[in-house]
Amino acid sequence: MVRHFLCDDDLEKEDVERLLKLAGDLKARPIQPLLPNKTLAMIFAKPSTRTRVSFEVGISQLGGQGLYLGMNDIQLKRGETIADTAKTLSRYVDGIMARLFAHSDIVELAKYSSVPVINGLTDTWHPCQALADYLTIKEKKGKLEGLKLAFVGDGKNNVANSLIRLGAKLGVQVSIGAPKEYWPSKEITKGTKTKVTANPKEAVKGADVVYTDVWVSMGDEAEMAKRKAILKPFQVNGTLMRAAKKDAIFMHCLPAHRGEEVTSEVIDGKQSVVFDQAENRLHAQKALMVMLMR
Ligand code: CP
Ligand code: NVA
């Protein structure tokens, strides 16, 4: 059976642990021809810096090649169905990575694809981001089990959803500090020990990791003014960081908007690990491709 990675629950805990270990090996020895001559198609309906570059460089370091397919360049935009696109691409390539809007679209793509499909972000999930994030936390803190991660800001976006689900699997206590309008949905927190509060200070109290993301995700632009107003008290600044553990690290999936969800003082400060985190996208996704495409 073809294995896809559409959301965090698609990997068992043991798979994630194996993946994090392999990612560490690949970080130490980046050039290993584990996917010789394999091709990864990369469909992008939204812009990207990190996801595009890390997948393209990653597959090439593994001996294969990436094929960038912008939404304006393929027939999908002109009405070719997702099913026909999936069936066609499956005849040429060994894996498909897609960044789309509706999550149901990537589910449809996977349904008709006979090669593994990887979610490079949808409106609901950003599972590759969460893999790299927990790899980073493990490197910085030496463990995952028992740690507390506080996510402050838009608590119902794709990044928050993925951190909640994967964190629960790995024994990380995730706390969401968000205005009620942006609390995670019940389906996301179901079966997890996620704590949700409208008080950002309470969310970060005792946290080992303070995490935030943009207030206006790709696709949410129509709500920009409303979001910026409601989320303003949830900015991660020096005062909020001081309410976390002394040795807490600051994380952000990037791109960041300095002066909105985070101040320059914090993102450019000593506790910030955002570029180690960005680098780990490469190592984690290489491990993922090896696990799914070999
Ligand atoms: N974090 C992340 O996915 O970045 P890009 O949008 O640049 O790919
Ligand atoms: N939540 C953000 C993440 C970008 C990597 C978005 O969807 O735009």
XYZ file of C-alpha atoms and ligand atoms in Angstrom:
310
model
C 0.000 0.000 0.000
C 1.225 3.513 -0.801
C 1.947 5.556 2.302
C 1.026 9.207 2.308
C 1.847 11.922 4.838
C -1.126 14.267 4.828
C -1.408 15.039 8.529
C 0.497 14.347 11.712
C -1.629 11.352 12.645
C -0.454 9.507 9.511
C 2.733 8.500 11.356
C 2.808 6.270 14.432
C 4.943 7.334 17.373
C 7.567 4.701 16.478
C 7.712 6.019 12.891
C 8.279 9.555 14.149
C 11.041 8.410 16.491
C 12.701 6.500 13.648
C 12.317 9.529 11.405
C 13.899 11.893 13.938
C 16.821 9.521 14.309
C 17.312 9.220 10.553
C 17.067 13.001 10.256
C 19.923 13.287 12.762
C 22.031 10.826 10.712
C 21.314 12.753 7.517
C 22.199 16.014 9.228
C 25.589 14.576 10.181
C 26.154 13.051 6.696
C 24.020 15.068 4.251
C 25.085 13.455 0.982
C 23.781 9.876 0.880
C 22.327 8.443 -2.355
C 19.294 6.837 -0.732
C 16.838 7.879 -3.472
C 18.896 7.586 -6.693
C 17.102 8.902 -9.799
C 13.833 9.369 -7.936
C 11.738 12.380 -8.873
C 9.571 14.419 -6.526
C 6.875 16.599 -8.118
C 6.238 19.707 -6.028
C 2.876 21.403 -6.578
C 2.570 24.905 -5.114
C -0.757 26.733 -4.972
C 0.696 29.146 -2.384
C 4.124 30.820 -2.172
C 7.029 29.271 -0.284
C 10.665 29.874 0.570
C 11.602 27.156 3.061
C 9.370 24.306 1.907
C 10.268 24.651 -1.739
C 14.010 25.025 -1.230
C 14.349 22.369 1.477
C 12.459 19.747 -0.542
C 14.293 20.557 -3.759
C 17.749 20.596 -2.165
C 16.821 17.581 -0.033
C 15.830 15.287 -2.885
C 18.910 16.325 -4.826
C 21.197 15.503 -1.865
C 19.569 12.057 -1.821
C 20.460 11.469 -5.474
C 17.103 12.369 -7.016
C 15.514 15.507 -8.410
C 12.672 17.851 -7.604
C 10.256 19.257 -10.147
C 8.657 22.590 -9.239
C 5.082 22.835 -10.504
C 3.604 26.264 -9.789
C -0.160 26.442 -9.954
C 0.015 28.788 -12.947
C 2.128 26.340 -14.915
C -0.006 23.206 -14.780
C -3.437 22.343 -16.175
C -4.987 21.982 -12.713
C -5.647 25.721 -12.695
C -7.463 25.456 -16.060
C -9.890 22.867 -14.824
C -8.093 19.542 -15.155
C -9.301 17.499 -12.214
C -7.198 16.679 -9.177
C -7.811 12.979 -9.919
C -6.497 13.233 -13.503
C -3.509 15.247 -12.293
C -2.715 12.626 -9.632
C -3.049 9.705 -12.057
C -0.885 11.413 -14.674
C 1.881 12.520 -12.307
C 1.980 9.014 -10.803
C 3.118 7.692 -14.218
C 6.160 9.979 -14.223
C 7.328 10.628 -10.676
C 8.065 8.702 -7.477
C 6.472 11.108 -5.011
C 4.307 14.236 -4.933
C 4.644 17.078 -2.451
C 1.785 19.572 -2.539
C 1.046 22.917 -0.879
C -2.657 23.613 -1.336
C -5.538 25.578 0.155
C -8.359 23.178 1.172
C -7.129 20.066 2.966
C -9.781 18.036 1.152
C -7.874 18.743 -2.089
C -4.731 16.973 -0.910
C -6.856 14.083 0.362
C -8.318 13.854 -3.137
C -4.851 14.022 -4.692
C -3.665 11.164 -2.470
C -6.776 9.112 -3.227
C -5.900 8.992 -6.924
C -2.110 8.917 -6.631
C -0.233 5.638 -6.796
C 2.910 7.292 -5.400
C 3.328 8.799 -1.901
C 1.828 12.256 -1.388
C 3.374 14.620 1.168
C 1.548 17.622 2.611
C 3.708 20.734 2.251
C 0.970 22.805 4.010
C -2.766 23.093 3.634
C -5.195 25.413 5.401
C -5.578 22.750 8.124
C -2.155 21.136 8.602
C 1.576 21.781 8.267
C 2.877 18.373 9.308
C 6.388 18.693 7.817
C 6.852 21.840 9.888
C 5.960 19.991 13.090
C 8.448 17.197 12.308
C 11.265 19.736 11.941
C 10.093 21.595 15.036
C 10.157 18.578 17.326
C 13.539 17.583 15.851
C 14.794 21.049 16.824
C 13.334 20.859 20.324
C 14.863 17.432 20.850
C 18.275 18.757 19.786
C 18.036 21.803 22.043
C 16.525 20.157 25.126
C 17.875 16.617 24.794
C 14.378 15.116 25.110
C 10.727 15.669 24.258
C 8.731 13.725 26.821
C 7.511 15.967 29.638
C 8.401 19.294 28.031
C 5.930 22.163 27.797
C 5.391 24.029 24.514
C 3.300 27.199 24.559
C 1.847 28.332 21.247
C 0.690 31.945 21.436
C -1.398 33.661 18.738
C -3.694 32.123 16.124
C -4.347 28.858 17.948
C -6.426 27.351 15.176
C -4.081 27.673 12.220
C -2.303 24.868 10.366
C 0.933 25.165 12.370
C -0.856 25.119 15.737
C -2.948 22.115 14.663
C 0.130 20.125 13.664
C 2.063 21.047 16.824
C -0.906 19.915 18.948
C -1.322 16.529 17.266
C 2.354 15.639 16.945
C 3.169 17.023 20.404
C 0.543 14.794 22.000
C 2.041 11.770 20.239
C 5.518 12.615 21.543
C 4.533 13.382 25.149
C 4.919 17.160 24.889
C 2.422 19.256 26.880
C 1.049 21.820 24.423
C -0.561 24.976 25.792
C -2.426 27.369 23.539
C -2.631 31.064 24.441
C -5.177 32.609 22.073
C -8.292 34.755 21.957
C -11.460 32.656 22.071
C -12.122 33.255 18.346
C -8.860 31.472 17.565
C -8.957 28.501 19.897
C -8.261 25.133 18.299
C -11.305 23.087 17.340
C -12.474 20.175 19.483
C -11.554 17.654 16.761
C -7.954 18.824 16.905
C -7.569 18.653 20.689
C -9.582 15.457 21.059
C -7.626 12.744 22.871
C -4.780 15.153 23.743
C -3.935 16.944 27.002
C -3.839 20.355 25.318
C -4.504 23.307 27.614
C -6.214 26.316 26.094
C -6.353 29.757 27.672
C -7.098 33.333 26.631
C -4.325 34.523 28.944
C -0.938 34.497 27.147
C 1.019 34.741 30.424
C -0.724 31.700 31.795
C -0.008 29.809 28.566
C 3.752 30.432 28.718
C 4.150 29.879 32.470
C 6.708 27.091 32.958
C 7.127 26.659 29.201
C 10.332 25.211 27.748
C 9.354 26.449 24.276
C 7.460 29.586 23.279
C 6.153 29.373 19.716
C 4.246 31.772 17.532
C 3.194 32.136 13.895
C 1.777 34.903 11.724
C -1.638 36.308 12.600
C -2.727 36.264 8.960
C -2.050 32.964 7.236
C -2.040 32.513 3.462
C -5.691 32.555 2.447
C -6.804 34.618 5.488
C -5.957 37.992 3.915
C -9.596 39.173 3.804
C -9.648 39.111 7.634
C -6.371 40.995 8.026
C -7.639 44.049 9.934
C -9.864 42.027 12.250
C -7.125 39.527 13.030
C -4.492 42.155 13.745
C -6.848 43.886 16.190
C -7.959 40.765 18.062
C -4.521 39.174 18.219
C -2.601 42.267 19.304
C -2.500 41.329 23.033
C -0.933 37.994 22.021
C 2.355 39.380 20.722
C 5.443 37.489 21.876
C 7.704 40.197 23.320
C 10.388 40.403 26.005
C 7.846 40.685 28.808
C 6.012 37.546 27.708
C 9.271 35.609 27.246
C 10.218 36.452 30.839
C 7.041 34.722 32.006
C 8.305 31.413 30.525
C 11.154 29.294 31.930
C 14.485 31.101 32.107
C 16.025 28.731 29.575
C 12.994 28.693 27.264
C 13.670 28.779 23.532
C 11.684 30.871 21.063
C 10.411 29.269 17.848
C 8.605 30.507 14.737
C 7.986 28.555 11.535
C 8.732 31.716 9.462
C 8.038 33.883 7.556
C 7.702 36.293 10.504
C 6.217 39.749 10.763
C 8.398 41.634 13.219
C 6.333 44.063 15.272
C 3.185 41.966 14.903
C 3.194 38.436 16.352
C 6.784 38.819 17.585
C 9.143 41.688 18.388
C 12.627 41.957 16.833
C 14.030 41.811 20.350
C 12.708 38.253 20.726
C 13.150 36.771 17.248
C 16.653 38.207 16.897
C 17.499 37.585 20.556
C 19.519 34.913 22.372
C 16.612 32.567 23.068
C 15.550 32.388 19.425
C 16.340 29.205 17.474
C 14.351 30.080 14.351
C 17.128 29.473 11.814
C 18.170 26.133 13.315
C 14.479 25.314 13.081
C 14.342 26.403 9.422
C 17.456 24.331 8.656
C 15.873 21.268 10.212
C 13.099 21.338 7.604
C 15.738 19.984 5.228
C 16.910 17.128 7.451
C 13.465 16.062 8.640
C 11.977 16.051 5.127
C 14.887 14.072 3.719
C 14.212 11.430 6.360
C 10.505 11.533 5.503
C 11.155 11.085 1.774
C 13.473 8.147 2.449
C 10.828 6.514 4.633
C 8.015 7.001 2.121
C 9.715 6.824 -1.266
C 12.360 4.108 -0.894
N 7.687 27.573 7.282
C 7.365 27.459 5.975
O 6.661 26.550 5.536
O 7.921 28.417 5.184
P 7.608 28.671 3.640
O 6.219 29.222 3.545
O 8.664 29.658 3.232
O 7.731 27.381 2.907
N 0.275 29.683 9.124
C 1.121 30.143 8.058
C 2.335 29.272 7.936
C 3.298 29.648 6.856
C 4.458 28.738 6.767
C 0.333 30.162 6.759
O -0.425 29.222 6.511
O 0.462 31.111 5.997
